[in-house]
Amino acid sequence: MSFSRYLFKRLALFFLVIFGVVTVTFIICRMVPADPVGAILGESAPQELVEKTERMLGLHLPLYQQYLRTLKGVATLDLGIALRTNNPVTTDLKKYFPATLELVIFAMIIAIVFGIALGIVAAIKRNRWPDTLSRIFSLVGISMPAFWLGLLIILFFFYHIPLLPAGGRLAPYLSPPPTVTGMYTVDSLIAGDFQTFWNALYHLLGPALVLGWIQMAYIGRVTRSSMLEILNEEYIRTARVKGLSEGKVIFRHAFRNAAITVITMIGISVGFMLEGSVLTETVFGYPGLGRYSVNAFLALDLNAVVGSVTLIALCYASSNLLVDLLYGFLDPRVRS
């Protein structure tokens, strides 16, 4: 199969996934036995205001028309008004998503660097103490829920040993940098404000460590298993017989061939981090898309719920699409 045909199939699956997520989210929101207008306005709201709000949300329309309106809104990026903030949903998403993206990027750096390093060391030192420590570390990371790990970090590194802040993106005495990307670390570097940069990085450390540790464990385990399989291949023995240094054998031959599986795991990890950000941001009081989604669910703000879930699904599907394309480019057998 040619790469262009492979690309077309993956893009078709990508849009099918987004369509399915929007459909399922719409159905679940409409199945909830609650009154979103009453939850926002209160039971004593005047009837005229209730009817006006229902018309604004389109809740007075038949169910199929509401569904078509939702699909059109997603396609045109017009997701309506968020009742909780009284802003267009797209405006809220532009405000909160960069914070989550910044958190996920730093968590991915932690997970990739330390996860791959742990996996390689564990494979090289198989059944020795570095391998045992790596497996224990990975087991703890996989078994520990994100919210519990976050609470432990706050308990020890904020309450008992005040090394990390309890939450937020910046210290109260600092103002956010001029908005360019919405990510404080990037915008502060662009503005040349290094005090704000280091403070934003300091506030990212706790939640990024929680998200990164969990995915670091998965990446480390996948790297270890892939490396162990590759290290037993004949061409690795041949490379050693030829007199190549151990570093070249490990990184140029073994890890290079094991990287395809690791890349796949990294792409999946992005989606899990976006999912985990919901609890992590809530625990740390971090004002990102995850916390915005939780507040929207609790307030029955249907437009905000659909918008935030669709954006998370879009990011998840995009990361998997990118991995699939990279996988197909590196290994032509995948396209067959």
CSV table of C-alpha atoms in Angstrom, one decimal:
chain,number,residue,atom,x,y,z
A,1,MET,CA,0.0,0.0,0.0
A,2,SER,CA,1.3,3.4,-0.9
A,3,PHE,CA,1.9,6.0,1.8
A,4,SER,CA,-0.7,8.3,0.4
A,5,ARG,CA,-3.4,5.6,0.6
A,6,TYR,CA,-2.2,4.8,4.1
A,7,LEU,CA,-2.5,8.4,5.0
A,8,PHE,CA,-6.0,8.6,3.6
A,9,LYS,CA,-7.2,5.6,5.6
A,10,ARG,CA,-5.7,7.0,8.8
A,11,LEU,CA,-7.3,10.4,8.2
A,12,ALA,CA,-10.7,8.7,7.6
A,13,LEU,CA,-10.3,6.9,11.0
A,14,PHE,CA,-9.3,10.1,12.6
A,15,PHE,CA,-12.5,12.0,11.6
A,16,LEU,CA,-14.6,8.9,12.5
A,17,VAL,CA,-13.2,8.9,16.0
A,18,ILE,CA,-14.0,12.6,16.5
A,19,PHE,CA,-17.5,12.0,15.1
A,20,GLY,CA,-18.0,9.1,17.5
A,21,VAL,CA,-16.8,11.1,20.5
A,22,VAL,CA,-19.1,14.0,19.8
A,23,THR,CA,-22.0,11.7,19.3
A,24,VAL,CA,-21.4,9.7,22.5
A,25,THR,CA,-20.8,12.9,24.5
A,26,PHE,CA,-24.1,14.4,23.2
A,27,ILE,CA,-26.1,11.3,24.1
A,28,ILE,CA,-24.6,11.1,27.6
A,29,CYS,CA,-25.3,14.8,28.2
A,30,ARG,CA,-28.9,14.5,27.2
A,31,MET,CA,-29.4,11.2,29.2
A,32,VAL,CA,-28.3,12.9,32.5
A,33,PRO,CA,-31.5,13.3,34.6
A,34,ALA,CA,-30.9,16.9,35.5
A,35,ASP,CA,-31.9,20.4,34.4
A,36,PRO,CA,-28.9,22.3,33.2
A,37,VAL,CA,-30.8,25.6,33.0
A,38,GLY,CA,-32.1,25.2,36.5
A,39,ALA,CA,-28.6,24.3,37.8
A,40,ILE,CA,-27.3,27.5,36.4
A,41,LEU,CA,-30.2,29.9,37.1
A,42,GLY,CA,-31.6,28.3,40.2
A,43,GLU,CA,-35.1,27.1,41.0
A,44,SER,CA,-36.5,30.6,41.6
A,45,ALA,CA,-35.5,32.1,38.2
A,46,PRO,CA,-38.3,33.8,36.3
A,47,GLN,CA,-39.9,31.7,33.6
A,48,GLU,CA,-39.1,34.3,30.9
A,49,LEU,CA,-35.4,34.0,31.8
A,50,VAL,CA,-35.6,30.2,31.8
A,51,GLU,CA,-37.2,30.2,28.3
A,52,LYS,CA,-34.7,32.7,27.0
A,53,THR,CA,-31.8,30.6,28.3
A,54,GLU,CA,-33.3,27.4,26.8
A,55,ARG,CA,-33.6,29.1,23.4
A,56,MET,CA,-30.0,30.3,23.7
A,57,LEU,CA,-28.8,26.8,24.3
A,58,GLY,CA,-31.1,25.3,21.7
A,59,LEU,CA,-32.8,23.1,24.3
A,60,HIS,CA,-36.2,24.0,23.0
A,61,LEU,CA,-35.5,22.2,19.7
A,62,PRO,CA,-36.2,18.6,19.0
A,63,LEU,CA,-33.4,16.2,20.0
A,64,TYR,CA,-32.2,15.5,16.4
A,65,GLN,CA,-32.0,19.2,15.7
A,66,GLN,CA,-29.9,19.7,18.8
A,67,TYR,CA,-27.6,16.9,17.6
A,68,LEU,CA,-27.2,18.5,14.2
A,69,ARG,CA,-26.6,21.8,15.8
A,70,THR,CA,-23.9,20.3,17.9
A,71,LEU,CA,-22.2,18.7,14.9
A,72,LYS,CA,-22.3,22.0,13.0
A,73,GLY,CA,-20.9,23.8,16.0
A,74,VAL,CA,-18.0,21.4,16.3
A,75,ALA,CA,-17.3,21.7,12.5
A,76,THR,CA,-17.5,25.5,12.5
A,77,LEU,CA,-15.8,26.0,15.9
A,78,ASP,CA,-19.0,27.7,17.2
A,79,LEU,CA,-19.7,25.8,20.4
A,80,GLY,CA,-22.1,28.3,21.9
A,81,ILE,CA,-21.9,30.1,25.2
A,82,ALA,CA,-20.6,28.6,28.4
A,83,LEU,CA,-23.3,29.4,31.0
A,84,ARG,CA,-20.9,29.2,34.0
A,85,THR,CA,-18.5,31.8,32.6
A,86,ASN,CA,-20.8,33.6,30.2
A,87,ASN,CA,-18.1,33.4,27.5
A,88,PRO,CA,-18.1,31.7,24.2
A,89,VAL,CA,-16.8,28.1,24.8
A,90,THR,CA,-14.1,28.6,22.2
A,91,THR,CA,-12.8,31.6,24.1
A,92,ASP,CA,-12.6,29.6,27.3
A,93,LEU,CA,-10.8,26.7,25.5
A,94,LYS,CA,-8.3,29.2,24.1
A,95,LYS,CA,-7.7,30.5,27.6
A,96,TYR,CA,-7.4,27.2,29.5
A,97,PHE,CA,-6.0,24.7,26.9
A,98,PRO,CA,-2.5,26.3,26.7
A,99,ALA,CA,-2.0,25.7,30.4
A,100,THR,CA,-2.8,22.0,30.0
A,101,LEU,CA,-0.7,21.8,26.9
A,102,GLU,CA,2.3,23.3,28.8
A,103,LEU,CA,1.8,20.8,31.6
A,104,VAL,CA,1.6,17.9,29.2
A,105,ILE,CA,4.7,19.0,27.4
A,106,PHE,CA,6.8,19.2,30.5
A,107,ALA,CA,5.3,15.9,31.8
A,108,MET,CA,6.2,14.2,28.5
A,109,ILE,CA,9.8,15.5,28.8
A,110,ILE,CA,10.1,13.9,32.2
A,111,ALA,CA,8.4,10.7,31.1
A,112,ILE,CA,10.4,10.3,27.9
A,113,VAL,CA,13.9,11.2,29.2
A,114,PHE,CA,13.7,9.2,32.4
A,115,GLY,CA,11.5,6.4,31.1
A,116,ILE,CA,13.8,5.6,28.2
A,117,ALA,CA,16.9,5.9,30.4
A,118,LEU,CA,15.3,3.5,33.0
A,119,GLY,CA,14.3,1.0,30.4
A,120,ILE,CA,17.7,0.9,28.7
A,121,VAL,CA,19.6,0.5,32.0
A,122,ALA,CA,17.1,-2.2,33.2
A,123,ALA,CA,17.6,-4.1,29.9
A,124,ILE,CA,21.4,-3.9,30.0
A,125,LYS,CA,21.6,-4.8,33.7
A,126,ARG,CA,18.9,-7.5,33.5
A,127,ASN,CA,18.2,-9.4,36.7
A,128,ARG,CA,20.6,-7.2,38.6
A,129,TRP,CA,19.9,-4.5,41.2
A,130,PRO,CA,19.3,-1.6,38.7
A,131,ASP,CA,16.8,-3.8,36.9
A,132,THR,CA,15.1,-4.6,40.2
A,133,LEU,CA,14.9,-1.0,41.3
A,134,SER,CA,13.6,0.0,37.8
A,135,ARG,CA,10.8,-2.6,38.0
A,136,ILE,CA,9.8,-1.5,41.5
A,137,PHE,CA,9.8,2.1,40.4
A,138,SER,CA,7.7,1.3,37.4
A,139,LEU,CA,5.3,-0.9,39.4
A,140,VAL,CA,4.7,1.9,41.9
A,141,GLY,CA,4.1,4.4,39.1
A,142,ILE,CA,1.6,2.2,37.3
A,143,SER,CA,-0.3,1.2,40.5
A,144,MET,CA,-0.5,4.7,42.0
A,145,PRO,CA,-3.6,6.7,41.0
A,146,ALA,CA,-2.8,10.2,39.8
A,147,PHE,CA,-4.9,12.0,42.4
A,148,TRP,CA,-3.4,10.0,45.3
A,149,LEU,CA,0.2,10.6,44.1
A,150,GLY,CA,-0.7,14.3,43.8
A,151,LEU,CA,-2.0,14.4,47.3
A,152,LEU,CA,1.2,12.7,48.6
A,153,ILE,CA,3.4,15.2,46.8
A,154,ILE,CA,1.4,18.1,48.3
A,155,LEU,CA,1.5,16.5,51.8
A,156,PHE,CA,5.3,15.9,51.8
A,157,PHE,CA,6.7,18.7,49.6
A,158,PHE,CA,4.3,21.5,50.5
A,159,TYR,CA,3.1,20.8,54.1
A,160,HIS,CA,6.0,18.9,55.7
A,161,ILE,CA,8.9,20.0,53.5
A,162,PRO,CA,8.0,23.3,51.8
A,163,LEU,CA,9.8,22.8,48.5
A,164,LEU,CA,6.9,23.0,46.0
A,165,PRO,CA,3.9,25.3,45.7
A,166,ALA,CA,0.4,24.0,46.5
A,167,GLY,CA,-1.1,25.1,43.2
A,168,GLY,CA,-1.7,27.7,40.6
A,169,ARG,CA,0.5,28.7,37.6
A,170,LEU,CA,2.3,31.7,39.1
A,171,ALA,CA,3.0,33.3,42.5
A,172,PRO,CA,0.4,35.9,43.5
A,173,TYR,CA,3.0,38.8,43.4
A,174,LEU,CA,3.8,38.1,39.7
A,175,SER,CA,1.7,39.1,36.7
A,176,PRO,CA,1.3,36.8,33.7
A,177,PRO,CA,3.6,37.6,30.7
A,178,PRO,CA,2.1,39.1,27.5
A,179,THR,CA,0.1,36.4,25.8
A,180,VAL,CA,1.6,35.0,22.7
A,181,THR,CA,1.1,31.2,23.1
A,182,GLY,CA,-0.7,31.2,26.4
A,183,MET,CA,2.1,29.0,27.9
A,184,TYR,CA,3.7,31.1,30.7
A,185,THR,CA,7.2,29.5,30.3
A,186,VAL,CA,7.3,30.2,26.6
A,187,ASP,CA,5.7,33.7,26.8
A,188,SER,CA,8.0,34.7,29.6
A,189,LEU,CA,11.1,33.7,27.6
A,190,ILE,CA,9.8,35.6,24.6
A,191,ALA,CA,9.3,38.7,26.8
A,192,GLY,CA,12.8,38.1,28.4
A,193,ASP,CA,11.2,37.9,31.9
A,194,PHE,CA,13.3,35.2,33.5
A,195,GLN,CA,11.8,35.6,37.0
A,196,THR,CA,8.4,34.7,35.7
A,197,PHE,CA,9.8,31.9,33.6
A,198,TRP,CA,11.5,30.2,36.7
A,199,ASN,CA,8.4,30.8,38.8
A,200,ALA,CA,6.1,29.3,36.2
A,201,LEU,CA,8.5,26.3,35.8
A,202,TYR,CA,8.5,26.0,39.6
A,203,HIS,CA,4.7,25.8,39.7
A,204,LEU,CA,4.7,23.2,36.9
A,205,LEU,CA,7.1,20.8,38.7
A,206,GLY,CA,4.5,19.2,41.0
A,207,PRO,CA,1.7,18.4,38.5
A,208,ALA,CA,4.2,17.5,35.8
A,209,LEU,CA,6.0,15.1,38.1
A,210,VAL,CA,2.7,13.4,38.8
A,211,LEU,CA,1.7,13.0,35.2
A,212,GLY,CA,5.2,12.2,34.1
A,213,TRP,CA,5.9,9.5,36.7
A,214,ILE,CA,2.9,7.5,35.7
A,215,GLN,CA,3.7,7.5,32.0
A,216,MET,CA,7.4,7.2,32.7
A,217,ALA,CA,6.6,3.8,34.3
A,218,TYR,CA,4.8,2.6,31.1
A,219,ILE,CA,7.5,3.9,28.8
A,220,GLY,CA,10.2,2.4,30.9
A,221,ARG,CA,8.6,-1.1,30.9
A,222,VAL,CA,8.0,-1.0,27.1
A,223,THR,CA,11.6,0.2,26.5
A,224,ARG,CA,13.0,-2.6,28.7
A,225,SER,CA,10.9,-5.4,27.0
A,226,SER,CA,11.7,-4.1,23.5
A,227,MET,CA,15.4,-3.7,24.3
A,228,LEU,CA,15.6,-7.2,25.8
A,229,GLU,CA,14.0,-8.7,22.6
A,230,ILE,CA,16.4,-6.8,20.3
A,231,LEU,CA,19.5,-7.6,22.4
A,232,ASN,CA,19.0,-11.3,21.8
A,233,GLU,CA,19.0,-10.9,18.0
A,234,GLU,CA,21.8,-12.3,15.9
A,235,TYR,CA,22.8,-8.9,14.4
A,236,ILE,CA,23.5,-7.6,17.9
A,237,ARG,CA,25.9,-10.4,18.5
A,238,THR,CA,27.5,-9.8,15.1
A,239,ALA,CA,28.0,-6.1,15.9
A,240,ARG,CA,29.7,-7.1,19.1
A,241,VAL,CA,31.9,-9.6,17.4
A,242,LYS,CA,33.0,-7.0,14.9
A,243,GLY,CA,34.4,-5.0,17.8
A,244,LEU,CA,31.9,-2.1,18.0
A,245,SER,CA,31.8,-0.3,21.3
A,246,GLU,CA,29.0,-1.2,23.7
A,247,GLY,CA,27.6,2.4,23.3
A,248,LYS,CA,27.3,2.0,19.5
A,249,VAL,CA,25.7,-1.4,19.9
A,250,ILE,CA,23.2,-0.2,22.4
A,251,PHE,CA,22.2,3.1,20.8
A,252,ARG,CA,22.9,2.8,17.1
A,253,HIS,CA,21.7,-0.8,16.6
A,254,ALA,CA,19.5,-2.0,19.6
A,255,PHE,CA,17.6,1.2,20.6
A,256,ARG,CA,17.2,2.4,17.1
A,257,ASN,CA,15.2,-0.8,16.2
A,258,ALA,CA,13.4,-0.8,19.6
A,259,ALA,CA,12.4,2.8,19.1
A,260,ILE,CA,9.3,2.0,16.9
A,261,THR,CA,7.5,0.4,19.8
A,262,VAL,CA,8.6,3.1,22.2
A,263,ILE,CA,7.3,5.8,19.9
A,264,THR,CA,3.9,4.1,19.8
A,265,MET,CA,3.8,4.1,23.6
A,266,ILE,CA,4.8,7.7,23.7
A,267,GLY,CA,1.9,8.6,21.4
A,268,ILE,CA,-0.5,6.7,23.6
A,269,SER,CA,0.9,8.4,26.7
A,270,VAL,CA,-0.1,11.8,25.4
A,271,GLY,CA,-3.7,10.8,25.5
A,272,PHE,CA,-3.4,9.3,28.9
A,273,MET,CA,-1.8,12.5,30.2
A,274,LEU,CA,-4.7,14.6,28.8
A,275,GLU,CA,-7.0,12.2,30.6
A,276,GLY,CA,-5.0,12.3,33.8
A,277,SER,CA,-4.8,16.1,33.7
A,278,VAL,CA,-8.4,16.3,34.8
A,279,LEU,CA,-7.7,14.8,38.3
A,280,THR,CA,-4.1,16.3,38.5
A,281,GLU,CA,-5.2,19.8,37.8
A,282,THR,CA,-8.1,19.5,40.3
A,283,VAL,CA,-5.8,18.3,43.0
A,284,PHE,CA,-3.1,21.0,42.4
A,285,GLY,CA,-5.6,23.8,41.7
A,286,TYR,CA,-4.0,24.2,38.3
A,287,PRO,CA,-6.2,26.3,36.0
A,288,GLY,CA,-6.1,24.2,32.9
A,289,LEU,CA,-8.5,22.4,30.6
A,290,GLY,CA,-8.9,19.5,33.0
A,291,ARG,CA,-10.1,21.6,35.9
A,292,TYR,CA,-12.3,23.6,33.5
A,293,SER,CA,-13.9,20.3,32.3
A,294,VAL,CA,-14.6,19.2,35.9
A,295,ASN,CA,-16.3,22.4,36.8
A,296,ALA,CA,-18.3,22.2,33.6
A,297,PHE,CA,-19.5,18.7,34.4
A,298,LEU,CA,-20.4,19.7,38.0
A,299,ALA,CA,-22.3,22.7,36.7
A,300,LEU,CA,-24.1,20.8,33.9
A,301,ASP,CA,-22.7,23.3,31.5
A,302,LEU,CA,-23.4,21.2,28.4
A,303,ASN,CA,-21.8,23.4,25.8
A,304,ALA,CA,-18.6,23.6,27.8
A,305,VAL,CA,-18.7,19.8,28.4
A,306,VAL,CA,-19.0,19.0,24.7
A,307,GLY,CA,-16.3,21.5,23.8
A,308,SER,CA,-13.7,20.3,26.3
A,309,VAL,CA,-14.3,16.6,25.7
A,310,THR,CA,-14.1,17.2,21.9
A,311,LEU,CA,-10.8,19.1,22.3
A,312,ILE,CA,-9.3,16.4,24.5
A,313,ALA,CA,-10.4,13.7,22.0
A,314,LEU,CA,-9.0,15.8,19.1
A,315,CYS,CA,-5.6,16.0,20.8
A,316,TYR,CA,-5.7,12.3,21.7
A,317,ALA,CA,-6.6,11.3,18.1
A,318,SER,CA,-4.0,13.7,16.6
A,319,SER,CA,-1.2,12.2,18.7
A,320,ASN,CA,-2.2,8.7,17.6
A,321,LEU,CA,-2.5,9.8,14.0
A,322,LEU,CA,1.0,11.3,14.2
A,323,VAL,CA,2.4,8.1,15.7
A,324,ASP,CA,0.6,5.9,13.0
A,325,LEU,CA,2.0,8.0,10.2
A,326,LEU,CA,5.5,7.9,11.7
A,327,TYR,CA,5.2,4.2,12.3
A,328,GLY,CA,4.1,3.7,8.7
A,329,PHE,CA,6.9,5.8,7.4
A,330,LEU,CA,9.6,4.0,9.5
A,331,ASP,CA,8.2,0.5,8.9
A,332,PRO,CA,6.7,0.0,5.4
A,333,ARG,CA,5.3,-3.4,6.5
A,334,VAL,CA,2.7,-1.6,8.6
A,335,ARG,CA,1.1,-0.2,5.4
A,336,SER,CA,0.6,-3.7,3.9
